[in-house]
XYZ file of C-alpha atoms in Angstrom:
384
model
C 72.447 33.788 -131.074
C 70.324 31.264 -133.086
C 71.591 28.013 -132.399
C 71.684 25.465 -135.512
C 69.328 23.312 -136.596
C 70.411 19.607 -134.721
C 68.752 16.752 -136.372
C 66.746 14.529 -133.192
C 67.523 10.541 -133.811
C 63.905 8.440 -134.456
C 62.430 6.405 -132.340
C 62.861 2.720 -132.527
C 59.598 1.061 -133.037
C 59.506 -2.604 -131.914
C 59.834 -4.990 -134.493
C 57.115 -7.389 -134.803
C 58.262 -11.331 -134.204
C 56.385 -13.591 -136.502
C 53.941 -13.785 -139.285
C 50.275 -13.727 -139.713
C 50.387 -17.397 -140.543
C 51.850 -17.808 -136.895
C 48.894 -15.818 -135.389
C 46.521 -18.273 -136.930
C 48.836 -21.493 -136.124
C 48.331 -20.132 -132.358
C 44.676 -20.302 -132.628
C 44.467 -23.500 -133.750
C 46.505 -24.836 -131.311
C 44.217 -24.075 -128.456
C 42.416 -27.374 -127.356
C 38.916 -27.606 -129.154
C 36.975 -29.184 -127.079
C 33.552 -31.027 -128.090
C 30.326 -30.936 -126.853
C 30.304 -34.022 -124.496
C 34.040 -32.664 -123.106
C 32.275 -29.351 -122.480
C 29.582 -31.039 -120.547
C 31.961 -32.649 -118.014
C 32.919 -28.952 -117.325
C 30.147 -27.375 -117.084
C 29.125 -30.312 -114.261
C 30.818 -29.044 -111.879
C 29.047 -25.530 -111.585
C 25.522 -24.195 -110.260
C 22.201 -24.688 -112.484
C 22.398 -20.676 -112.656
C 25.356 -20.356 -114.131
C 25.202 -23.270 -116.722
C 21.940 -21.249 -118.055
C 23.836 -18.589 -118.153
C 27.162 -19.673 -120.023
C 25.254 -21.951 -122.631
C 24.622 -18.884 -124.267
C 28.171 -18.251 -125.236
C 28.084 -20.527 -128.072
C 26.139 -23.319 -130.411
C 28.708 -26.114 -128.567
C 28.579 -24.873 -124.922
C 24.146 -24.656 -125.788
C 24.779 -28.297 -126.741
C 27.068 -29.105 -123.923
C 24.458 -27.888 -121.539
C 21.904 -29.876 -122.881
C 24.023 -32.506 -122.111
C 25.729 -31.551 -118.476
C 24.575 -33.798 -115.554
C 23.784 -30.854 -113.286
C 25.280 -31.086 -109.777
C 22.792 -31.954 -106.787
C 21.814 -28.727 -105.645
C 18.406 -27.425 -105.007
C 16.283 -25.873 -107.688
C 13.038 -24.480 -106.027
C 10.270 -23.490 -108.038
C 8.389 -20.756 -105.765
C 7.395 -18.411 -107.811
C 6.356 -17.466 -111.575
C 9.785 -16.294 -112.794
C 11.639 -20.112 -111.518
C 8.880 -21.997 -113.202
C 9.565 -20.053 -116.872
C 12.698 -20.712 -115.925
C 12.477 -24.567 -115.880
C 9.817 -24.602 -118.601
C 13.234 -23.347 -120.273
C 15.625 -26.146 -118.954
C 13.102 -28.984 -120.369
C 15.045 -28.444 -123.196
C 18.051 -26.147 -122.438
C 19.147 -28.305 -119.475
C 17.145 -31.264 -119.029
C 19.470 -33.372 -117.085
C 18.583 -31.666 -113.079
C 18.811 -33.649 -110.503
C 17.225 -31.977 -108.044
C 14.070 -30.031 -108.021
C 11.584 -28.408 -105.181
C 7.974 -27.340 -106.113
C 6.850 -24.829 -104.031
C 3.781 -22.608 -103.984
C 4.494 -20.285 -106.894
C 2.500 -17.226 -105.121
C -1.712 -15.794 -104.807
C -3.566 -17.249 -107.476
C -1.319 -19.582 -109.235
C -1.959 -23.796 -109.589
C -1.032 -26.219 -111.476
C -3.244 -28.284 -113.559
C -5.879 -30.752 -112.124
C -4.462 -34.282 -111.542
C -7.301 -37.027 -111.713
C -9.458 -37.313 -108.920
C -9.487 -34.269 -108.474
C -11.270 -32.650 -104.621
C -14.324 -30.779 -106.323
C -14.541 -27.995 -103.902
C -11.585 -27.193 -104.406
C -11.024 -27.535 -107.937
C -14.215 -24.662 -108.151
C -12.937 -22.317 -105.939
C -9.473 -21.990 -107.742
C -11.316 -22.283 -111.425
C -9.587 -18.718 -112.241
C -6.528 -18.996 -111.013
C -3.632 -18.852 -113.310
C -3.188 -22.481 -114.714
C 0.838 -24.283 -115.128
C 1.587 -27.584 -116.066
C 3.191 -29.771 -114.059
C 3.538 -32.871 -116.058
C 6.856 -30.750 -117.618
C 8.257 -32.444 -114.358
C 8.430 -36.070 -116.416
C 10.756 -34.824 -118.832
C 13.746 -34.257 -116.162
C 14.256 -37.964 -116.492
C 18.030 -37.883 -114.334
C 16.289 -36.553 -111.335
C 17.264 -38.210 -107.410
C 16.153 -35.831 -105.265
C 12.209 -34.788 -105.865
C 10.331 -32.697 -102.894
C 6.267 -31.111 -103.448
C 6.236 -28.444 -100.652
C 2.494 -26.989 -100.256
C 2.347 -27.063 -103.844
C -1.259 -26.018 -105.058
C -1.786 -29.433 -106.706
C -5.287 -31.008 -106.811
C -5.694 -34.749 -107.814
C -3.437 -37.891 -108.757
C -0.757 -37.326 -110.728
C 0.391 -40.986 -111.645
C 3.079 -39.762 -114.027
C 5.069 -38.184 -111.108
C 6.034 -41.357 -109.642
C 7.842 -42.561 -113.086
C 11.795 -41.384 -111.935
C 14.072 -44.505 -112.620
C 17.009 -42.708 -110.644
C 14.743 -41.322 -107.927
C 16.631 -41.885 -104.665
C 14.987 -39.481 -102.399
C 11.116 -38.384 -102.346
C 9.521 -35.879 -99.827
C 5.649 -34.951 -100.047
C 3.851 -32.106 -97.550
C 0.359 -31.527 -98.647
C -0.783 -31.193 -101.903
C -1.740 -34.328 -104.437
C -3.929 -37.404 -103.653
C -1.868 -40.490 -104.211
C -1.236 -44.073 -103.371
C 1.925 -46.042 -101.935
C 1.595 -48.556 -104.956
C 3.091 -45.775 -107.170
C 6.093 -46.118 -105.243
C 7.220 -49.220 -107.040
C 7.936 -46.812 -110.415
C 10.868 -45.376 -108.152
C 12.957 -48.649 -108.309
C 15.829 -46.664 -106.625
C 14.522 -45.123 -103.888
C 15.864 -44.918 -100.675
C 14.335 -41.980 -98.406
C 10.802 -41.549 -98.425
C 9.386 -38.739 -96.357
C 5.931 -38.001 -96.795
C 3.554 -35.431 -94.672
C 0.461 -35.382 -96.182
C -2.771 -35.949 -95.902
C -3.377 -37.000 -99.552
C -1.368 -40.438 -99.223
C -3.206 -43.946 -99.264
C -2.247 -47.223 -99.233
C -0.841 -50.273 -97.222
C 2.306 -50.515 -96.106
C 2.494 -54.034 -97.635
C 3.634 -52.121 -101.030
C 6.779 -50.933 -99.807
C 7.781 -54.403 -100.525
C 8.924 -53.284 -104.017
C 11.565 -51.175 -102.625
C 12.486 -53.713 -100.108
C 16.106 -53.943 -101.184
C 16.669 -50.106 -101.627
C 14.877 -48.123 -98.760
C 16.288 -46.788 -95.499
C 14.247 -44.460 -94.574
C 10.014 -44.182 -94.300
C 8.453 -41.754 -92.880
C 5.215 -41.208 -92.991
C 4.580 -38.739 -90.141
C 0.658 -37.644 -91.036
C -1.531 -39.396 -92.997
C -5.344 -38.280 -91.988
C -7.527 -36.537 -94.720
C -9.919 -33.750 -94.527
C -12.461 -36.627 -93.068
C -10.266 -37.353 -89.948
C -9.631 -41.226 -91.492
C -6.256 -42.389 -91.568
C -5.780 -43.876 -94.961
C -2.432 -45.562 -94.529
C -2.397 -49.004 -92.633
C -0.645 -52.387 -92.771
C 1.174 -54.840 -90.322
C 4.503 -52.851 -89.179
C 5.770 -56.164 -89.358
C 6.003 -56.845 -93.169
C 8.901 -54.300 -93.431
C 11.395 -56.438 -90.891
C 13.239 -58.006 -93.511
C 13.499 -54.345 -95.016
C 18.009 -55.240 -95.172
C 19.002 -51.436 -95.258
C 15.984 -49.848 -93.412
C 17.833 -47.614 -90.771
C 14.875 -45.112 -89.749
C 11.132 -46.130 -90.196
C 8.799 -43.639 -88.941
C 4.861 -43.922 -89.177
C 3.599 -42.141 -86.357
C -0.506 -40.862 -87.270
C -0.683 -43.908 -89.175
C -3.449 -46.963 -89.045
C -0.685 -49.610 -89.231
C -1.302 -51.883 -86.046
C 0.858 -55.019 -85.262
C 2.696 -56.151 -81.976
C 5.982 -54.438 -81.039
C 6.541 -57.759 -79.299
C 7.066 -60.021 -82.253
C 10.298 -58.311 -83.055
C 13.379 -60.174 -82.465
C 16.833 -59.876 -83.049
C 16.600 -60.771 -86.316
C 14.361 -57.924 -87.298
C 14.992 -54.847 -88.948
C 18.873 -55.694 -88.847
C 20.207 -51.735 -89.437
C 17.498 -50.543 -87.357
C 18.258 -46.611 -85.656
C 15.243 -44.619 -85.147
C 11.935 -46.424 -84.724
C 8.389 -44.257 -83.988
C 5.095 -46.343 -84.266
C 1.736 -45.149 -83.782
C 0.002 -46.462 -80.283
C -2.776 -48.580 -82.679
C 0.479 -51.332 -82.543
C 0.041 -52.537 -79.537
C 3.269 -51.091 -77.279
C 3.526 -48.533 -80.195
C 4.049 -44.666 -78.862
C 1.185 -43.597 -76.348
C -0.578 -46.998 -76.931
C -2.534 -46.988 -74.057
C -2.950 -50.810 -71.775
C -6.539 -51.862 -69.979
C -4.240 -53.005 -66.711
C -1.552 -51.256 -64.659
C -0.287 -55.296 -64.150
C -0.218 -55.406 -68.021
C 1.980 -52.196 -68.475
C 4.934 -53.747 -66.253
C 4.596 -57.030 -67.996
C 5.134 -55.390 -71.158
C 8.626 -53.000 -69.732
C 10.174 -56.199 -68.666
C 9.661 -58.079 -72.227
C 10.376 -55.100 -73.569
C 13.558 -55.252 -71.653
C 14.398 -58.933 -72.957
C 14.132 -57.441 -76.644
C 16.139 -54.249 -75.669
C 18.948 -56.888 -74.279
C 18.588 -59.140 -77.525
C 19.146 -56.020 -79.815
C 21.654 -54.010 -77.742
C 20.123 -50.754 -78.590
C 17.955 -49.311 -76.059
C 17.713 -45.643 -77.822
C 14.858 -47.151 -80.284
C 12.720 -46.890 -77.595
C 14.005 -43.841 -75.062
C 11.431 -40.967 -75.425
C 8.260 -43.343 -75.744
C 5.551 -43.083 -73.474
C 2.452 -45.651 -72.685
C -0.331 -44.777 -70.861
C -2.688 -46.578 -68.942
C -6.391 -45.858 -70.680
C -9.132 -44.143 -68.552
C -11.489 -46.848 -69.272
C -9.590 -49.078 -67.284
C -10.276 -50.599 -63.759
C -7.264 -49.334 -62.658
C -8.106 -45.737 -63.141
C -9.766 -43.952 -60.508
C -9.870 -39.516 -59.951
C -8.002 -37.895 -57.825
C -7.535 -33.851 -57.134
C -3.807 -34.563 -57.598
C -4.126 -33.730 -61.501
C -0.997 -35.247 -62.306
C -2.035 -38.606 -61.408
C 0.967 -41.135 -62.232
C -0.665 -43.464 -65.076
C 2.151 -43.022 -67.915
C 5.213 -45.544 -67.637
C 9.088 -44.534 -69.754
C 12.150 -45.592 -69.665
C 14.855 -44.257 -68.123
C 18.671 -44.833 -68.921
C 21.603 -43.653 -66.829
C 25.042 -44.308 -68.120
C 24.893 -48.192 -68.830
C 21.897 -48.625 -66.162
C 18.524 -48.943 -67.510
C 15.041 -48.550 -65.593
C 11.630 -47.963 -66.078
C 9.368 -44.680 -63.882
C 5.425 -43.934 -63.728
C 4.987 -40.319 -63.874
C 1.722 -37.837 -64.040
C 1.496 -35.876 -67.382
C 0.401 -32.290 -66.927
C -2.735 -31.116 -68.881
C -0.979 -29.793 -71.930
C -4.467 -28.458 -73.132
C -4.777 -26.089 -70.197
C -1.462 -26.068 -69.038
C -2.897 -26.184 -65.519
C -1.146 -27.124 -62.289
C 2.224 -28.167 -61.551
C 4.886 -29.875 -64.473
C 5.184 -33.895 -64.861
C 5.434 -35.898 -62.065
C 7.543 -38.158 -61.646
C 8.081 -41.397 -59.478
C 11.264 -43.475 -58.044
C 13.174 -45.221 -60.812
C 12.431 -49.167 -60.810
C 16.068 -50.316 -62.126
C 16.220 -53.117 -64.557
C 20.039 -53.531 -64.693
C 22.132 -53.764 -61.617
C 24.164 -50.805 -60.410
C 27.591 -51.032 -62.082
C 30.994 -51.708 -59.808
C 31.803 -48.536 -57.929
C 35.127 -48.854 -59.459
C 34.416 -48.834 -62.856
C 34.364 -46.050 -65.651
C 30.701 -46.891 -65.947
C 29.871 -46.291 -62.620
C 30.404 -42.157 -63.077
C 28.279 -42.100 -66.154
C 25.746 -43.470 -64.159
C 26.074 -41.421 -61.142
C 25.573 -37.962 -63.675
């Protein structure tokens, strides 16, 4: 049989809540933030992603040009990250960090003043990028040169007025004067041969610095270009590490005094000061004169690490020395701390150019400070 026709019900279709008018109230209820707000935003994120999000819009391309990027490494070492920041001069201007690095075969930068001939002809057709771009990242505090092919002076690289942190291996010729366009810096770490200068110009940054260290400063002539009196950086208030080891700076380790170079923590001088690292004495008498004034300072200034790790030798041309087939003979004195206890040992130092015969040799500990009460904490320290 042929059932009849049933009518099916319709389907409800939602109804729709509100208006257009209530659409576009929504919209303009959202927060509309400016430029500068933007820019706080945008401060808390990677130099990668800033680029990359200032192209959502006219504001956020404004509020990058205006973020203080976050401290974090930008290293140019290679072709494609120096475009780059030829880019953020003007898309993101405000880095605060940047590492040059070499930038790959046949690629330089431009000639400072100055600049080494030689060398300046044998890289005449290399591919040529300006560095001077590096003065227009005026918010910069950390600024490192890393091998980077530079040739010359480049006096407009030492014009940061936030610079707080500097660090120089190889590359440009330049002089510790230049320093004193850095008004804020605090670390300077420099291994180089290209630097010049006396120490004496540090004084600029005397209220700022705690940390120098110049840890090579020879040029391609074997001079060492860097000298000064150690001395004229004791009243340095916040130097805590001073470093100038393959220096010229001379001076007298002796004329410190507890008043000198108050925050003091790590101290490495070159053995030109006399009782600097490996400075070598004319008398074996003279070399345990100096451990036990030494000793006075050490108990003055209550820190007896700044000097732990130093050796002095006694020098060959010395009427002391004499030859021996022992080839260890013992003509280097150290000091030696156990627990609280603190002593001084001669010891022979093995030929480290041929590596020949047996290791160091050392003699009996001469004790300086008396051997604390068997029943005290200190006394355990001591014995391990």
């Amino acid at each position: 049989p042929i059932l009849p026709h049933r009518k099916m019900p319709h389907s409800k279709k939602p109804r729709l809540t509100g208006s257009n008018d209530d659409a576009e109230a929504s919209s303009d209820a959202r927060p509309n933030l400016s430029a500068d707000e933007f820019a706080c935003i945008l401060g808390f994120l990677p130099p990668k992603q800033i680029m990359c999000l200032r192209r959502v819009c006219k504001t956020w391309r404004e509020a990058a040009k205006k973020t203080i990027v976050p401290i974090v490494e930008f290293n140019v070492d290679s072709i494609d990250k120096y475009n780059a920041l030829t880019v953020m001069v003007t898309a993101m201007p405000n880095l605060q960090q940047i590492k040059i690095s070499s930038m790959g075969a046949r690629h330089k930068y431009n000639d400072g003043e100055d600049p080494d001939e030689e060398e300046a002809a044998r890289t005449a057709n290399y591919s040529i990028h300006d560095i001077e771009i590096l003065s227009n990242f005026t918010k910069l505090r950390i600024l490192e040169f890393e091998c980077a092919p530079m040739n010359g002076r480049y006096s407009s690289l030492f014009e940061f007025s936030l610079l707080q942190k500097l660090k120089i291996t190889w590359g440009m010729k330049w002089d510790l004067e230049l320093l004193s366009g850095l008004p804020l810096l605090e670390e300077l770490h420099v291994y180089s041969g290209g630097v010049t200068g006396n120490i004496n110009s540090l004084k600029a940054l005397k209220d700022t610095l705690t940390m120098v260290s110049i840890e090579f400063s020879n040029n391609v002539n074997g001079d060492f270009p860097v000298h000064g009196d150690f001395m004229d950086l004791a009243d340095f208030p916040r130097l805590k590490v001073l470093c100038l080891k393959n220096t010229a700076v001379t001076g007298n380790l002796l004329d410190v005094d507890e008043h000198h170079f108050p925050l003091l923590e790590q101290l490495r001088l070159p053995h030109r000061v006399y009782g600097g690292g490996g400075h070598e004495f004319y008398r074996i008498a003279e070399m345990t004169d100096f451990i036990h004034k030494l000793y006075h300072l050490i108990q003055k200034r209550r820190n007896p690490k700044l000097f732990l790790h130093w050796t002095w030798n006694l020098s060959e041309f010395s009427p002391d020395w004499y030859v021996s087939f022992c080839p260890q003979l013992p003509f280097s004195i150290e000091l030696v701390k156990a627990g609280p206890r603190l002593g001084y040992r001669w010891f022979g130092i093995r030929d480290i150019f041929t590596e020949e015969g047996p290791p160091d040799q050392y003699c009996e500990i001469n004790w300086l400070d008396q051997e604390p009460e068997r029943e005290s904490s200190d006394y355990e320290i001591y014995l391990q």
